[in-house]
mmCIF file of C-alpha atoms in Angstrom:
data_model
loop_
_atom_site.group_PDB
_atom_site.id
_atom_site.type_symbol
_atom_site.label_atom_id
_atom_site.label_comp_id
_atom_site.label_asym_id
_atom_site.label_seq_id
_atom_site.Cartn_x
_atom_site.Cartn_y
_atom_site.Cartn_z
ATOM 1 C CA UNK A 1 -61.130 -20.534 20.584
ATOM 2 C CA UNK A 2 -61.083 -16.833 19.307
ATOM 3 C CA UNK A 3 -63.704 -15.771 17.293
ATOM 4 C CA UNK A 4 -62.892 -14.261 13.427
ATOM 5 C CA UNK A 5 -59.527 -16.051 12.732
ATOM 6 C CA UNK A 6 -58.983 -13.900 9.907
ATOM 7 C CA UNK A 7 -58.077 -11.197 12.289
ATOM 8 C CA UNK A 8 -54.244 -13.297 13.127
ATOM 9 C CA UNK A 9 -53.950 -12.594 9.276
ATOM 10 C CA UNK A 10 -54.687 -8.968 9.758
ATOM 11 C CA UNK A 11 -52.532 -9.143 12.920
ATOM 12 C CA UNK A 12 -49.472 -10.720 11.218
ATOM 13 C CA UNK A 13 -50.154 -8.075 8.004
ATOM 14 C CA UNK A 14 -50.068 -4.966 10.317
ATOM 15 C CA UNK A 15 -46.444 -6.719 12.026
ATOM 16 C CA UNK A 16 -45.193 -6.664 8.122
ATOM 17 C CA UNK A 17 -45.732 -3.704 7.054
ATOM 18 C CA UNK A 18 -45.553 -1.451 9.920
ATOM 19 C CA UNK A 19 -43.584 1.004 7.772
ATOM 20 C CA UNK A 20 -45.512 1.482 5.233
ATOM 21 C CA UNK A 21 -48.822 3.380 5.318
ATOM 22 C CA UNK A 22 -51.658 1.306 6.573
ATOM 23 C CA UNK A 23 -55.382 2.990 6.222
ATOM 24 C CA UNK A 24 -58.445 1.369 7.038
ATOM 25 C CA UNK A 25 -59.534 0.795 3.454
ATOM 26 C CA UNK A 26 -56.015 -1.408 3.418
ATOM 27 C CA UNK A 27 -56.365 -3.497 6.003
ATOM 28 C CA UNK A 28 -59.549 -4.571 5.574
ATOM 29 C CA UNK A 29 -58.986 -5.132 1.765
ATOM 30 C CA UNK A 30 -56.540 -7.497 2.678
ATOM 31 C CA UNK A 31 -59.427 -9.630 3.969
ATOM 32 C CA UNK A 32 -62.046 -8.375 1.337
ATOM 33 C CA UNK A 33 -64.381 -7.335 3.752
ATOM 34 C CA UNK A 34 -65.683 -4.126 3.629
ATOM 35 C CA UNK A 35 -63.792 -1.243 6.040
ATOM 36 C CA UNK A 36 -67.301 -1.110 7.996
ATOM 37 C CA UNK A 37 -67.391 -5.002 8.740
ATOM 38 C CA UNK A 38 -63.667 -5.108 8.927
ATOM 39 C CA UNK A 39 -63.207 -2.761 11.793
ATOM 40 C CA UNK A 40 -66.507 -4.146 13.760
ATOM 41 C CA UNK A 41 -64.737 -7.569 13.879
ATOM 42 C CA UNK A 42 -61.427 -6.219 14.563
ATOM 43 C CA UNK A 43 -62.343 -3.989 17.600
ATOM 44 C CA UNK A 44 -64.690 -7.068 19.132
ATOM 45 C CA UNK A 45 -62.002 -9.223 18.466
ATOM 46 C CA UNK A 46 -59.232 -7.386 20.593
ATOM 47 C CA UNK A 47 -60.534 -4.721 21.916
ATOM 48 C CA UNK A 48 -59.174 -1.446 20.141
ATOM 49 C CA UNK A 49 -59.583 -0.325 16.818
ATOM 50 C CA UNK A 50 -57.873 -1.140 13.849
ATOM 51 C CA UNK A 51 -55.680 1.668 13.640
ATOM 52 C CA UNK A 52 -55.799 2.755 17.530
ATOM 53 C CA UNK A 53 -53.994 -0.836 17.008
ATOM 54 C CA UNK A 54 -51.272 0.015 14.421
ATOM 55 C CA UNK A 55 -50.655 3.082 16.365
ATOM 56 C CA UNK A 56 -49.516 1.215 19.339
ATOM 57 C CA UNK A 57 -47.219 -0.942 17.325
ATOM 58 C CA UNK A 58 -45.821 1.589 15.961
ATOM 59 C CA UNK A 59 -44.940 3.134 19.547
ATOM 60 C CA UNK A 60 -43.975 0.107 20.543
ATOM 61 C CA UNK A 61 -41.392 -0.298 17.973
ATOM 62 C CA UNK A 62 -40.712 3.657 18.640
ATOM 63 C CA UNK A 63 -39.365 1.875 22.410
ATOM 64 C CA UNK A 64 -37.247 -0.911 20.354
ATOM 65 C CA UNK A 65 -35.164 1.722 18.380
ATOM 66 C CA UNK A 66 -34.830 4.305 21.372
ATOM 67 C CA UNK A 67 -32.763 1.305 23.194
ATOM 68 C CA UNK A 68 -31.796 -0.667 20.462
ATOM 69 C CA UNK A 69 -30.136 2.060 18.037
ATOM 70 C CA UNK A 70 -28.471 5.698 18.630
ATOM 71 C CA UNK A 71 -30.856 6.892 16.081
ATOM 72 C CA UNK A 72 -32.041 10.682 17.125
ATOM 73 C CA UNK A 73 -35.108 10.798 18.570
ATOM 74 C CA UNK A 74 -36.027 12.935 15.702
ATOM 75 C CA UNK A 75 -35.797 9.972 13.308
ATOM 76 C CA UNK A 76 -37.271 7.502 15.668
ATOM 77 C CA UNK A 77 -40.080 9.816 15.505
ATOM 78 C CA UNK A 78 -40.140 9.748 11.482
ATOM 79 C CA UNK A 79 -39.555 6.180 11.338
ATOM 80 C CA UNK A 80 -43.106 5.501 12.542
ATOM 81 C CA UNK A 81 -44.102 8.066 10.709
ATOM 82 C CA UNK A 82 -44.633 11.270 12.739
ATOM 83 C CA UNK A 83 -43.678 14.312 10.970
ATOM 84 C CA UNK A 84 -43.358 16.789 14.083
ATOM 85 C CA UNK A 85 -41.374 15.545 16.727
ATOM 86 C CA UNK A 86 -43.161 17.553 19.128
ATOM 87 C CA UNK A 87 -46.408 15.547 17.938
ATOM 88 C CA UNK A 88 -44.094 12.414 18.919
ATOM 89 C CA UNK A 89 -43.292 13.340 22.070
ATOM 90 C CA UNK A 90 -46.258 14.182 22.899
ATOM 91 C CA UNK A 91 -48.035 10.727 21.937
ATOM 92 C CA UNK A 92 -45.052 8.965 23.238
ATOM 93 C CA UNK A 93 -45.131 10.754 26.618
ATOM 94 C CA UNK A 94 -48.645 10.150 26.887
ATOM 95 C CA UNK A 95 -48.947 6.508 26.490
ATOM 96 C CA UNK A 96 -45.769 5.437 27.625
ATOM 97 C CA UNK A 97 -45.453 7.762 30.679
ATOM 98 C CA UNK A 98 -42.120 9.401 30.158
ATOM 99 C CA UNK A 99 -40.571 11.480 27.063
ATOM 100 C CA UNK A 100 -38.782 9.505 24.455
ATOM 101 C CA UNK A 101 -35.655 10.774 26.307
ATOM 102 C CA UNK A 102 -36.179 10.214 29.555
ATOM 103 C CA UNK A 103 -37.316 6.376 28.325
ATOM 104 C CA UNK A 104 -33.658 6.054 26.936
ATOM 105 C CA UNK A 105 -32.104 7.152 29.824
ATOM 106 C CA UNK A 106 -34.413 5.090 31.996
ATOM 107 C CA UNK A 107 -32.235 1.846 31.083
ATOM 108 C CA UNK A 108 -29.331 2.851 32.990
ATOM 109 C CA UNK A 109 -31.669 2.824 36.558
ATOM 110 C CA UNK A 110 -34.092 -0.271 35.151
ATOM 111 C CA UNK A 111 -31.810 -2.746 36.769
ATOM 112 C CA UNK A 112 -31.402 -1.258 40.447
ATOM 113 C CA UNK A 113 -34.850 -0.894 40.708
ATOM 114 C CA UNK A 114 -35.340 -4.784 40.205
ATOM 115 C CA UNK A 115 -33.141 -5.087 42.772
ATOM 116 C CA UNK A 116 -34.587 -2.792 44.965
ATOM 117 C CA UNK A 117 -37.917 -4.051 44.499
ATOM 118 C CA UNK A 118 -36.172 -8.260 45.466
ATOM 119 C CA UNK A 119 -34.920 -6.675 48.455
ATOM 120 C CA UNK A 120 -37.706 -4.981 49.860
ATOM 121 C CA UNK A 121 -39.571 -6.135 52.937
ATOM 122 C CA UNK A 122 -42.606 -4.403 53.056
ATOM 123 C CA UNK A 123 -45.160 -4.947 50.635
ATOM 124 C CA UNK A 124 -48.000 -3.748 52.954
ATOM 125 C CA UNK A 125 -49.180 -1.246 50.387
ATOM 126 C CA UNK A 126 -50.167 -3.797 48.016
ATOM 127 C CA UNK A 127 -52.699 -5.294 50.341
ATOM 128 C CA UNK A 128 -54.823 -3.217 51.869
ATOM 129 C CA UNK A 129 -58.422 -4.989 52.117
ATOM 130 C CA UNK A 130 -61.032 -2.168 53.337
ATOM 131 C CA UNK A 131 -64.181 -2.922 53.346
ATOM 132 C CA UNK A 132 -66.335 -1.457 50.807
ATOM 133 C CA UNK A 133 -68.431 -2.158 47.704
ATOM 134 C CA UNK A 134 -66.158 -0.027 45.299
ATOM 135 C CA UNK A 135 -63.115 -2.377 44.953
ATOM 136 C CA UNK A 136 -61.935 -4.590 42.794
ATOM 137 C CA UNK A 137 -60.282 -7.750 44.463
ATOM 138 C CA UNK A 138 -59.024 -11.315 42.952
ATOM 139 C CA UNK A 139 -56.212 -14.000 42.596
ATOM 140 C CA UNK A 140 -53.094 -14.021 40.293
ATOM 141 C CA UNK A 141 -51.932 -17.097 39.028
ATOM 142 C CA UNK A 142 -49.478 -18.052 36.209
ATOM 143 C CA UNK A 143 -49.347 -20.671 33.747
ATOM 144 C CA UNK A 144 -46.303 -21.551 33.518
ATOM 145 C CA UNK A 145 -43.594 -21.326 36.788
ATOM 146 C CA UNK A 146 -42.678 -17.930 37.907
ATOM 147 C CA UNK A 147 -40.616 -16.162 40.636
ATOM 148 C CA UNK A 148 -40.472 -12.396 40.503
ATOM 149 C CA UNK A 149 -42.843 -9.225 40.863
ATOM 150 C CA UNK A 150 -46.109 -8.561 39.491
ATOM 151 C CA UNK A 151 -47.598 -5.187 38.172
ATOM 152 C CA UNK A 152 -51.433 -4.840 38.136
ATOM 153 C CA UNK A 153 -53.600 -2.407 37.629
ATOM 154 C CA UNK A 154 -56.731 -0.686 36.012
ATOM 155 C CA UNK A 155 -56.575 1.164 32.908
ATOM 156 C CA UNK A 156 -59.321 3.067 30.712
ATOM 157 C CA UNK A 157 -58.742 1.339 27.592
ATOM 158 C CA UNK A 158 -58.007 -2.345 27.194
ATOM 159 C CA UNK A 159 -54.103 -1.895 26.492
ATOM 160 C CA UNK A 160 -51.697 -1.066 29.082
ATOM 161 C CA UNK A 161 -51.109 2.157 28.625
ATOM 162 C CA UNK A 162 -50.363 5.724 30.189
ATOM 163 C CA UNK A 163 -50.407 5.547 34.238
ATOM 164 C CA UNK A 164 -53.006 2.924 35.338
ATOM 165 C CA UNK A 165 -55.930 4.816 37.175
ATOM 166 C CA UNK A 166 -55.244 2.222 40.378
ATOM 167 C CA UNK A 167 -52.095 0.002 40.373
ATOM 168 C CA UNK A 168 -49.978 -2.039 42.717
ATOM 169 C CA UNK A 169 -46.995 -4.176 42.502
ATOM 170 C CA UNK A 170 -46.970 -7.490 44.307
ATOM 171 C CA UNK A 171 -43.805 -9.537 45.325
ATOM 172 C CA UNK A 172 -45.688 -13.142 44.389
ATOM 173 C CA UNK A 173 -48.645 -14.982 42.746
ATOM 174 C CA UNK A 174 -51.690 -14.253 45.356
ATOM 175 C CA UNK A 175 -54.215 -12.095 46.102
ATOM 176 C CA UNK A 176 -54.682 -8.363 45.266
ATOM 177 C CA UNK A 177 -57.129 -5.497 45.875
ATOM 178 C CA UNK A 178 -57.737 -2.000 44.775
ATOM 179 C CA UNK A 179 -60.284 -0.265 47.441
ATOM 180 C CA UNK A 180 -62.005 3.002 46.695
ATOM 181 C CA UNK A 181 -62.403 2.557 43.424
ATOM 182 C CA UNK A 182 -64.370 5.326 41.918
ATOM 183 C CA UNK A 183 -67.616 4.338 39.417
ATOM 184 C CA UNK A 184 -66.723 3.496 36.197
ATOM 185 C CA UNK A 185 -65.417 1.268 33.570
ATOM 186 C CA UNK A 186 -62.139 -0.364 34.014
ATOM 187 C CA UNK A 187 -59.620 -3.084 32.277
ATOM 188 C CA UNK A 188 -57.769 -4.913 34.163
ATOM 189 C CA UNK A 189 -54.123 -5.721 32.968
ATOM 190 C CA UNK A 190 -51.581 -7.506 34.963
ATOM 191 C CA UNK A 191 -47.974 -8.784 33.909
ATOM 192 C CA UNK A 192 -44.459 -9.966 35.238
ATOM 193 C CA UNK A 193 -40.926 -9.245 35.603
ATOM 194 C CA UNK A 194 -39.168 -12.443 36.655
ATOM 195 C CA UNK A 195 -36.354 -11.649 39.711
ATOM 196 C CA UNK A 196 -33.735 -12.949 36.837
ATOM 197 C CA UNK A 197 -34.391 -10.752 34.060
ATOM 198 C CA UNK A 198 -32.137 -8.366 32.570
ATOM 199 C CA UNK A 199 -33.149 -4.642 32.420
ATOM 200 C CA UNK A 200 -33.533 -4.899 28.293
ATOM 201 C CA UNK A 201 -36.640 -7.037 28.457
ATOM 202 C CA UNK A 202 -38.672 -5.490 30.784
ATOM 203 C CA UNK A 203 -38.405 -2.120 29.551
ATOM 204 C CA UNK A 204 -39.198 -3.520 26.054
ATOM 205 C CA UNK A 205 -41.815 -6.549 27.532
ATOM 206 C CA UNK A 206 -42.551 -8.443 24.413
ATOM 207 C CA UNK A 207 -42.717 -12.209 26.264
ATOM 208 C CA UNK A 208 -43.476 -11.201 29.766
ATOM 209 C CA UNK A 209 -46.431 -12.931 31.196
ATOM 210 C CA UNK A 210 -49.157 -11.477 30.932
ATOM 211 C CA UNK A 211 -53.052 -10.982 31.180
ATOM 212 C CA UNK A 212 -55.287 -8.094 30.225
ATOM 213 C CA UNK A 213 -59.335 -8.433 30.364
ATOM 214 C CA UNK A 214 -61.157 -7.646 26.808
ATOM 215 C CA UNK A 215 -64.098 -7.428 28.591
ATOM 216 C CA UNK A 216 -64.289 -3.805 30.865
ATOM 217 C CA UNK A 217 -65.522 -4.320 34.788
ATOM 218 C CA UNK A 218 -68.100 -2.201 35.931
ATOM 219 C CA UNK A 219 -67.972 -0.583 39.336
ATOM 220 C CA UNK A 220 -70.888 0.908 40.635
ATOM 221 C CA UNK A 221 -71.748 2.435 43.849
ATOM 222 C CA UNK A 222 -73.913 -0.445 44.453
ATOM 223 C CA UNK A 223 -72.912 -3.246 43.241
ATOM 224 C CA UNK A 224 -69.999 -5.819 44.189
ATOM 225 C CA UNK A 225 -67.333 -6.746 41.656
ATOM 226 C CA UNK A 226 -66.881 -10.408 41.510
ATOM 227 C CA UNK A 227 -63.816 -11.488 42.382
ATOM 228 C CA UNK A 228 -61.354 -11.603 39.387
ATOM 229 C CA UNK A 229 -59.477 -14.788 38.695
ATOM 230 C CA UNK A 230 -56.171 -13.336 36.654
ATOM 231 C CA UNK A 231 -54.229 -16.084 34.980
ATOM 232 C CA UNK A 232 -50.394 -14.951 33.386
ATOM 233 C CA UNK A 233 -49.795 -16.502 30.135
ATOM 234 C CA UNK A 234 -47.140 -16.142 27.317
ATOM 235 C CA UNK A 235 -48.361 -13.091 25.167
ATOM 236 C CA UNK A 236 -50.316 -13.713 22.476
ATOM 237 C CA UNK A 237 -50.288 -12.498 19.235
ATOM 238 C CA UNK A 238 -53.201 -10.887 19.231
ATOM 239 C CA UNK A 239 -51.818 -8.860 22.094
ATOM 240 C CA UNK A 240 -51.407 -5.060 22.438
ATOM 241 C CA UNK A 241 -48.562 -4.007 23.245
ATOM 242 C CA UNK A 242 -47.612 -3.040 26.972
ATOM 243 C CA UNK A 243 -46.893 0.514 26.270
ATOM 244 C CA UNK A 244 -46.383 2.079 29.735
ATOM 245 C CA UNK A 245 -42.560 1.748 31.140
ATOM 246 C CA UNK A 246 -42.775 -0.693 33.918
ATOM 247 C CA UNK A 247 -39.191 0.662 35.720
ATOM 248 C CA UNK A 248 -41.673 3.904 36.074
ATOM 249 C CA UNK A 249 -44.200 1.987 37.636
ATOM 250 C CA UNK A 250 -41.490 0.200 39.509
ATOM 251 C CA UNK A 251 -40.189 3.599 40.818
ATOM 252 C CA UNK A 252 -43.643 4.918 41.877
ATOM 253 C CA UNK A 253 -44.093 1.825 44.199
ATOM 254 C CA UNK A 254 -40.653 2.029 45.478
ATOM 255 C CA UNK A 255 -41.470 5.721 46.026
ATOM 256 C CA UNK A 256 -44.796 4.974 47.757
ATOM 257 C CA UNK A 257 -43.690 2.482 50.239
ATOM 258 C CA UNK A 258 -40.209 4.267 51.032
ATOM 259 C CA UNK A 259 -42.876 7.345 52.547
#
């Protein structure tokens, strides 16, 4: 069972109230505890900061109203409460891998690249097993039935976000591996796209399995990674949202295999 419980009430809170200005000194009011204790139990419990946290929602629900409304992006931008939309952009760009633009736009395509990815018949580049110490290998599975592709990979922080430093897509539940990966600290994060589902829910992936690893994975020059087991479940709560566009991650793949 999680640890600090309170934190869901935080969690639900933050969901409430995203419009409205939420400072530390808020937040952790809300659970009279004092902003020091508040965000030390937050961050161990999932992984990011309190407000790193609201942040991220709010970008998140930056992606709802760019495909759910004709609402400038302009507005979007206010909505969540940047000022500058060139400050918006920028963030948005950053995290989700393509301008707020470009993300609307991106809907029209998000469909034929399923489809593209279904038909394809070589998936060699997602399993490539060199041998060498600086990988990271292990085994998908999913807890609950699932047909479709996969999208792994290893980001800096423990929220999908921005390009993954390594990532692969893989056509089934199995094995994958990332080899010559460089020393460091890593998270791994994994979800799906089922072969059925319609454009609209992966670019906005609020109940797409899922897995992401609070804990980081060290890769050393001399040292082995154990071999990661990676379950999918239904998202938590507690879960971060999965900022980065998967159709662009789709597209890279698609890119990398058609060379």
């Amino acid at each position: 069972m999680d640890r600090y419980t309170e934190i869901d009430e935080v969690i639900s809170y933050i969901h409430r109230h995203l419009d409205e200005p939420l400072p530390l000194s808020r937040l952790a009011s809300h659970v009279a505890y004092s902003q020091y204790h508040f965000a030390r139990i937050f961050k161990e419990r999932i992984g990011l900061s309190p407000l790193y946290y609201v942040s991220s929602m709010r970008l998140q629900k930056a992606k709802d109203l760019l495909l759910r409304t004709n609402m400038s992006v302009r507005d979007i931008g206010l909505e969540i409460g940047q000022q500058s939309l060139g400050t918006f952009s920028t963030r948005f760009t950053e995290k989700v891998g393509i301008s707020p633009s470009e993300f609307r736009e991106s809907a029209h395509r998000a469909d034929d690249q399923l489809r593209t990815l279904q038909l394809l018949s070589d998936w060699s580049m997602a399993r490539s097993f060199a041998e060498t110490n600086l990988r990271i290998s292990g085994t998908v599975t999913a807890a609950a039935p699932f047909h479709g592709v996969i999208l792994i990979g290893l980001f800096a922080k423990p929220i999908p976000e921005g390009l993954p430093l390594y990532g692969t897509l893989l056509p089934s539940l199995g094995d994958f591996c990332f080899t010559g990966v460089a020393p460091g600290t890593y998270y791994l994060m994994a979800t799906s796209v089922d072969w059925g589902t319609q454009a609209i829910d992966f670019l906005l992936p609020h109940s797409t399995l899922r897995n992401r690893s609070k804990k980081p994975i060290i890769v050393t020059p001399n040292n082995t990674v154990p071999h990661q087991q990676v379950t999918l479940f239904e998202p938590h709560p507690d879960d971060p949202p999965i900022l980065i566009s998967l159709p662009l991650l789709m597209n890279h793949f698609i890119n990398r295999v058609a060379k």
